[in-house]
């Protein structure tokens, strides 16, 4: 199926023809009996992996198997934030590569992902916070990532509705900003990668549940689905919060725990907030969408769960934190609330590479940072699936680090929950 090219000219032509020239964004394929590569999971990471397998490595005999519908999992259940303000060199290289891919992704995919690099401010509420942010900013600069420390009045100028009064429950002394950070439209990222992969020949198969794995002489050679068995030269799992479930089906255990991570939006209002504001001390963060909604997020529901709703107590604490920062928001009606299922690893860093089983690879453990990492997750996972060798950016993030003890503890760099 030949895809239409999106451009100003095609929009004008469509206006004359009643927009009859548009084709579906991607083919809804039926599975073949065998593929060179099978990717389990049709979220952002799975779709990006398929796209880069075709684009970077010329592998087009690839299937993406999605249990539900494209973008119906965590990719459509996050707060859309992209950033690379991490502490350790390994993480900084990984996430900044992802942010650089995001910066050119609309052009690469010919699909507007609505990237808005409005900046992200982490607030400082104490002298201890200021000292930590100074160290953090210096580390970022040493890792060639942009970072600037802000004084109190500079924070106020960027977010004038913050409570800067002497009676503020959480006094604001300054902050740390990454100017290149911001937001992107989550659905557009998934649809853009799906469209790009499909145009290059990848089969995207929705409503295809993987119920088990096919083994021959100890190697994984395929998957067992509701469509029947499908053979694959290499199998990749990119299933976020359900990674440990699939690993168990394959016969090994992951150091991953799944939690609900919830978010919510208010009814839309006129433009009030032109940046992303985050407070690690309070455990809340907020940005304003292009439609005018206040997008609010907070911490994990700290009990293992596969529920896509979250608990009322965490929602209440999250809202209380935002209102402590922005008292004027107290009159905003809440429009909707949701939760995703995130796969949290003990050192808050991902796992990208081989599993204990031959021919089976995994991309998981992104926890609360999966959306910002979609491009680099796909890029590096495609590399190992195509070549059998780890990409240099992914080398520090192997499953074997839990045996060697070479952990990359990014609990602080992970911010709160995004």
mmCIF file with all atom_site columns, N, CA and C in Angstrom, residues 367-405:
data_model
loop_
_atom_site.group_PDB
_atom_site.id
_atom_site.type_symbol
_atom_site.label_atom_id
_atom_site.label_alt_id
_atom_site.label_comp_id
_atom_site.label_asym_id
_atom_site.label_entity_id
_atom_site.label_seq_id
_atom_site.pdbx_PDB_ins_code
_atom_site.Cartn_x
_atom_site.Cartn_y
_atom_site.Cartn_z
_atom_site.occupancy
_atom_site.B_iso_or_equiv
_atom_site.pdbx_formal_charge
_atom_site.auth_seq_id
_atom_site.auth_comp_id
_atom_site.auth_asym_id
_atom_site.auth_atom_id
_atom_site.pdbx_PDB_model_num
ATOM 1   N N  . UNK A 1 367 ? 10.690 1.817   33.116 1.00 0.00 ? 367 UNK A N  1
ATOM 2   C CA . UNK A 1 367 ? 9.976  2.359   34.265 1.00 0.00 ? 367 UNK A CA 1
ATOM 3   C C  . UNK A 1 367 ? 9.157  3.573   33.905 1.00 0.00 ? 367 UNK A C  1
ATOM 4   N N  . UNK A 1 368 ? 9.434  4.666   34.610 1.00 0.00 ? 368 UNK A N  1
ATOM 5   C CA . UNK A 1 368 ? 8.660  5.890   34.410 1.00 0.00 ? 368 UNK A CA 1
ATOM 6   C C  . UNK A 1 368 ? 9.187  6.745   33.256 1.00 0.00 ? 368 UNK A C  1
ATOM 7   N N  . UNK A 1 369 ? 10.211 6.268   32.554 1.00 0.00 ? 369 UNK A N  1
ATOM 8   C CA . UNK A 1 369 ? 10.829 7.079   31.502 1.00 0.00 ? 369 UNK A CA 1
ATOM 9   C C  . UNK A 1 369 ? 10.705 6.503   30.118 1.00 0.00 ? 369 UNK A C  1
ATOM 10  N N  . UNK A 1 370 ? 9.731  5.634   29.884 1.00 0.00 ? 370 UNK A N  1
ATOM 11  C CA . UNK A 1 370 ? 9.662  4.943   28.610 1.00 0.00 ? 370 UNK A CA 1
ATOM 12  C C  . UNK A 1 370 ? 9.359  5.823   27.426 1.00 0.00 ? 370 UNK A C  1
ATOM 13  N N  . UNK A 1 371 ? 8.483  6.815   27.589 1.00 0.00 ? 371 UNK A N  1
ATOM 14  C CA . UNK A 1 371 ? 8.088  7.625   26.434 1.00 0.00 ? 371 UNK A CA 1
ATOM 15  C C  . UNK A 1 371 ? 9.251  8.430   25.888 1.00 0.00 ? 371 UNK A C  1
ATOM 16  N N  . UNK A 1 372 ? 10.004 9.074   26.750 1.00 0.00 ? 372 UNK A N  1
ATOM 17  C CA . UNK A 1 372 ? 11.124 9.899   26.286 1.00 0.00 ? 372 UNK A CA 1
ATOM 18  C C  . UNK A 1 372 ? 12.197 9.072   25.589 1.00 0.00 ? 372 UNK A C  1
ATOM 19  N N  . UNK A 1 373 ? 12.194 7.761   25.875 1.00 0.00 ? 373 UNK A N  1
ATOM 20  C CA . UNK A 1 373 ? 13.251 6.889   25.352 1.00 0.00 ? 373 UNK A CA 1
ATOM 21  C C  . UNK A 1 373 ? 12.825 6.097   24.125 1.00 0.00 ? 373 UNK A C  1
ATOM 22  N N  . UNK A 1 374 ? 11.623 6.337   23.605 1.00 0.00 ? 374 UNK A N  1
ATOM 23  C CA . UNK A 1 374 ? 11.143 5.540   22.465 1.00 0.00 ? 374 UNK A CA 1
ATOM 24  C C  . UNK A 1 374 ? 12.131 5.528   21.299 1.00 0.00 ? 374 UNK A C  1
ATOM 25  N N  . UNK A 1 375 ? 12.626 6.673   20.824 1.00 0.00 ? 375 UNK A N  1
ATOM 26  C CA . UNK A 1 375 ? 13.534 6.607   19.664 1.00 0.00 ? 375 UNK A CA 1
ATOM 27  C C  . UNK A 1 375 ? 14.815 5.822   19.934 1.00 0.00 ? 375 UNK A C  1
ATOM 28  N N  . UNK A 1 376 ? 15.465 6.077   21.060 1.00 0.00 ? 376 UNK A N  1
ATOM 29  C CA . UNK A 1 376 ? 16.727 5.370   21.333 1.00 0.00 ? 376 UNK A CA 1
ATOM 30  C C  . UNK A 1 376 ? 16.470 3.913   21.687 1.00 0.00 ? 376 UNK A C  1
ATOM 31  N N  . UNK A 1 377 ? 15.342 3.632   22.348 1.00 0.00 ? 377 UNK A N  1
ATOM 32  C CA . UNK A 1 377 ? 15.006 2.244   22.631 1.00 0.00 ? 377 UNK A CA 1
ATOM 33  C C  . UNK A 1 377 ? 14.841 1.453   21.351 1.00 0.00 ? 377 UNK A C  1
ATOM 34  N N  . UNK A 1 378 ? 14.123 2.044   20.378 1.00 0.00 ? 378 UNK A N  1
ATOM 35  C CA . UNK A 1 378 ? 13.955 1.380   19.092 1.00 0.00 ? 378 UNK A CA 1
ATOM 36  C C  . UNK A 1 378 ? 15.249 1.254   18.317 1.00 0.00 ? 378 UNK A C  1
ATOM 37  N N  . UNK A 1 379 ? 16.059 2.307   18.336 1.00 0.00 ? 379 UNK A N  1
ATOM 38  C CA . UNK A 1 379 ? 17.324 2.334   17.587 1.00 0.00 ? 379 UNK A CA 1
ATOM 39  C C  . UNK A 1 379 ? 18.278 1.250   18.083 1.00 0.00 ? 379 UNK A C  1
ATOM 40  N N  . UNK A 1 380 ? 18.470 1.176   19.407 1.00 0.00 ? 380 UNK A N  1
ATOM 41  C CA . UNK A 1 380 ? 19.424 0.221   19.981 1.00 0.00 ? 380 UNK A CA 1
ATOM 42  C C  . UNK A 1 380 ? 18.896 -1.207  19.956 1.00 0.00 ? 380 UNK A C  1
ATOM 43  N N  . UNK A 1 381 ? 17.574 -1.363  20.149 1.00 0.00 ? 381 UNK A N  1
ATOM 44  C CA . UNK A 1 381 ? 17.000 -2.714  20.120 1.00 0.00 ? 381 UNK A CA 1
ATOM 45  C C  . UNK A 1 381 ? 17.027 -3.271  18.700 1.00 0.00 ? 381 UNK A C  1
ATOM 46  N N  . UNK A 1 382 ? 16.772 -2.422  17.726 1.00 0.00 ? 382 UNK A N  1
ATOM 47  C CA . UNK A 1 382 ? 16.872 -2.858  16.330 1.00 0.00 ? 382 UNK A CA 1
ATOM 48  C C  . UNK A 1 382 ? 18.284 -3.324  16.007 1.00 0.00 ? 382 UNK A C  1
ATOM 49  N N  . UNK A 1 383 ? 19.259 -2.624  16.558 1.00 0.00 ? 383 UNK A N  1
ATOM 50  C CA . UNK A 1 383 ? 20.661 -2.975  16.289 1.00 0.00 ? 383 UNK A CA 1
ATOM 51  C C  . UNK A 1 383 ? 20.985 -4.387  16.768 1.00 0.00 ? 383 UNK A C  1
ATOM 52  N N  . UNK A 1 384 ? 20.595 -4.719  17.994 1.00 0.00 ? 384 UNK A N  1
ATOM 53  C CA . UNK A 1 384 ? 20.928 -6.040  18.523 1.00 0.00 ? 384 UNK A CA 1
ATOM 54  C C  . UNK A 1 384 ? 20.103 -7.123  17.835 1.00 0.00 ? 384 UNK A C  1
ATOM 55  N N  . UNK A 1 385 ? 18.858 -6.833  17.454 1.00 0.00 ? 385 UNK A N  1
ATOM 56  C CA . UNK A 1 385 ? 18.054 -7.822  16.750 1.00 0.00 ? 385 UNK A CA 1
ATOM 57  C C  . UNK A 1 385 ? 18.574 -8.075  15.338 1.00 0.00 ? 385 UNK A C  1
ATOM 58  N N  . UNK A 1 386 ? 19.136 -7.041  14.720 1.00 0.00 ? 386 UNK A N  1
ATOM 59  C CA . UNK A 1 386 ? 19.643 -7.191  13.353 1.00 0.00 ? 386 UNK A CA 1
ATOM 60  C C  . UNK A 1 386 ? 21.016 -7.833  13.306 1.00 0.00 ? 386 UNK A C  1
ATOM 61  N N  . UNK A 1 387 ? 21.873 -7.493  14.275 1.00 0.00 ? 387 UNK A N  1
ATOM 62  C CA . UNK A 1 387 ? 23.278 -7.908  14.209 1.00 0.00 ? 387 UNK A CA 1
ATOM 63  C C  . UNK A 1 387 ? 23.666 -8.964  15.235 1.00 0.00 ? 387 UNK A C  1
ATOM 64  N N  . UNK A 1 388 ? 22.853 -9.109  16.285 1.00 0.00 ? 388 UNK A N  1
ATOM 65  C CA . UNK A 1 388 ? 23.232 -10.003 17.373 1.00 0.00 ? 388 UNK A CA 1
ATOM 66  C C  . UNK A 1 388 ? 24.246 -9.398  18.311 1.00 0.00 ? 388 UNK A C  1
ATOM 67  N N  . UNK A 1 389 ? 24.633 -8.130  18.078 1.00 0.00 ? 389 UNK A N  1
ATOM 68  C CA . UNK A 1 389 ? 25.618 -7.446  18.919 1.00 0.00 ? 389 UNK A CA 1
ATOM 69  C C  . UNK A 1 389 ? 24.979 -6.200  19.530 1.00 0.00 ? 389 UNK A C  1
ATOM 70  N N  . UNK A 1 390 ? 25.359 -5.895  20.748 1.00 0.00 ? 390 UNK A N  1
ATOM 71  C CA . UNK A 1 390 ? 24.795 -4.735  21.433 1.00 0.00 ? 390 UNK A CA 1
ATOM 72  C C  . UNK A 1 390 ? 25.280 -3.436  20.801 1.00 0.00 ? 390 UNK A C  1
ATOM 73  N N  . UNK A 1 391 ? 24.391 -2.483  20.687 1.00 0.00 ? 391 UNK A N  1
ATOM 74  C CA . UNK A 1 391 ? 24.784 -1.133  20.311 1.00 0.00 ? 391 UNK A CA 1
ATOM 75  C C  . UNK A 1 391 ? 25.607 -0.544  21.446 1.00 0.00 ? 391 UNK A C  1
ATOM 76  N N  . UNK A 1 392 ? 26.576 0.306   21.132 1.00 0.00 ? 392 UNK A N  1
ATOM 77  C CA . UNK A 1 392 ? 27.454 0.852   22.169 1.00 0.00 ? 392 UNK A CA 1
ATOM 78  C C  . UNK A 1 392 ? 26.677 1.632   23.230 1.00 0.00 ? 392 UNK A C  1
ATOM 79  N N  . UNK A 1 393 ? 25.579 2.285   22.840 1.00 0.00 ? 393 UNK A N  1
ATOM 80  C CA . UNK A 1 393 ? 24.775 3.013   23.818 1.00 0.00 ? 393 UNK A CA 1
ATOM 81  C C  . UNK A 1 393 ? 24.071 2.065   24.780 1.00 0.00 ? 393 UNK A C  1
ATOM 82  N N  . UNK A 1 394 ? 23.770 0.849   24.314 1.00 0.00 ? 394 UNK A N  1
ATOM 83  C CA . UNK A 1 394 ? 23.042 -0.116  25.137 1.00 0.00 ? 394 UNK A CA 1
ATOM 84  C C  . UNK A 1 394 ? 23.951 -1.038  25.929 1.00 0.00 ? 394 UNK A C  1
ATOM 85  N N  . UNK A 1 395 ? 25.234 -1.036  25.636 1.00 0.00 ? 395 UNK A N  1
ATOM 86  C CA . UNK A 1 395 ? 26.154 -1.981  26.275 1.00 0.00 ? 395 UNK A CA 1
ATOM 87  C C  . UNK A 1 395 ? 26.116 -1.934  27.807 1.00 0.00 ? 395 UNK A C  1
ATOM 88  N N  . UNK A 1 396 ? 26.034 -0.744  28.432 1.00 0.00 ? 396 UNK A N  1
ATOM 89  C CA . UNK A 1 396 ? 25.996 -0.737  29.910 1.00 0.00 ? 396 UNK A CA 1
ATOM 90  C C  . UNK A 1 396 ? 24.679 -1.231  30.490 1.00 0.00 ? 396 UNK A C  1
ATOM 91  N N  . UNK A 1 397 ? 23.658 -1.438  29.654 1.00 0.00 ? 397 UNK A N  1
ATOM 92  C CA . UNK A 1 397 ? 22.318 -1.721  30.164 1.00 0.00 ? 397 UNK A CA 1
ATOM 93  C C  . UNK A 1 397 ? 21.894 -3.166  29.895 1.00 0.00 ? 397 UNK A C  1
ATOM 94  N N  . UNK A 1 398 ? 22.822 -4.088  30.132 1.00 0.00 ? 398 UNK A N  1
ATOM 95  C CA . UNK A 1 398 ? 22.537 -5.500  29.916 1.00 0.00 ? 398 UNK A CA 1
ATOM 96  C C  . UNK A 1 398 ? 21.991 -6.161  31.183 1.00 0.00 ? 398 UNK A C  1
ATOM 97  N N  . UNK A 1 399 ? 21.259 -7.229  30.978 1.00 0.00 ? 399 UNK A N  1
ATOM 98  C CA . UNK A 1 399 ? 20.708 -7.991  32.095 1.00 0.00 ? 399 UNK A CA 1
ATOM 99  C C  . UNK A 1 399 ? 21.808 -8.527  33.002 1.00 0.00 ? 399 UNK A C  1
ATOM 100 N N  . UNK A 1 400 ? 22.987 -8.768  32.432 1.00 0.00 ? 400 UNK A N  1
ATOM 101 C CA . UNK A 1 400 ? 24.104 -9.332  33.209 1.00 0.00 ? 400 UNK A CA 1
ATOM 102 C C  . UNK A 1 400 ? 24.577 -8.406  34.321 1.00 0.00 ? 400 UNK A C  1
ATOM 103 N N  . UNK A 1 401 ? 24.228 -7.115  34.284 1.00 0.00 ? 401 UNK A N  1
ATOM 104 C CA . UNK A 1 401 ? 24.715 -6.199  35.324 1.00 0.00 ? 401 UNK A CA 1
ATOM 105 C C  . UNK A 1 401 ? 24.165 -6.558  36.708 1.00 0.00 ? 401 UNK A C  1
ATOM 106 N N  . UNK A 1 402 ? 23.085 -7.309  36.745 1.00 0.00 ? 402 UNK A N  1
ATOM 107 C CA . UNK A 1 402 ? 22.535 -7.710  38.040 1.00 0.00 ? 402 UNK A CA 1
ATOM 108 C C  . UNK A 1 402 ? 23.305 -8.882  38.630 1.00 0.00 ? 402 UNK A C  1
ATOM 109 N N  . UNK A 1 403 ? 24.188 -9.482  37.842 1.00 0.00 ? 403 UNK A N  1
ATOM 110 C CA . UNK A 1 403 ? 25.124 -10.491 38.358 1.00 0.00 ? 403 UNK A CA 1
ATOM 111 C C  . UNK A 1 403 ? 26.465 -9.857  38.712 1.00 0.00 ? 403 UNK A C  1
ATOM 112 N N  . UNK A 1 404 ? 26.897 -8.895  37.916 1.00 0.00 ? 404 UNK A N  1
ATOM 113 C CA . UNK A 1 404 ? 28.205 -8.269  38.145 1.00 0.00 ? 404 UNK A CA 1
ATOM 114 C C  . UNK A 1 404 ? 28.154 -7.164  39.189 1.00 0.00 ? 404 UNK A C  1
ATOM 115 N N  . UNK A 1 405 ? 26.978 -6.595  39.401 1.00 0.00 ? 405 UNK A N  1
ATOM 116 C CA . UNK A 1 405 ? 26.851 -5.485  40.353 1.00 0.00 ? 405 UNK A CA 1
ATOM 117 C C  . UNK A 1 405 ? 27.144 -4.126  39.763 1.00 0.00 ? 405 UNK A C  1
#
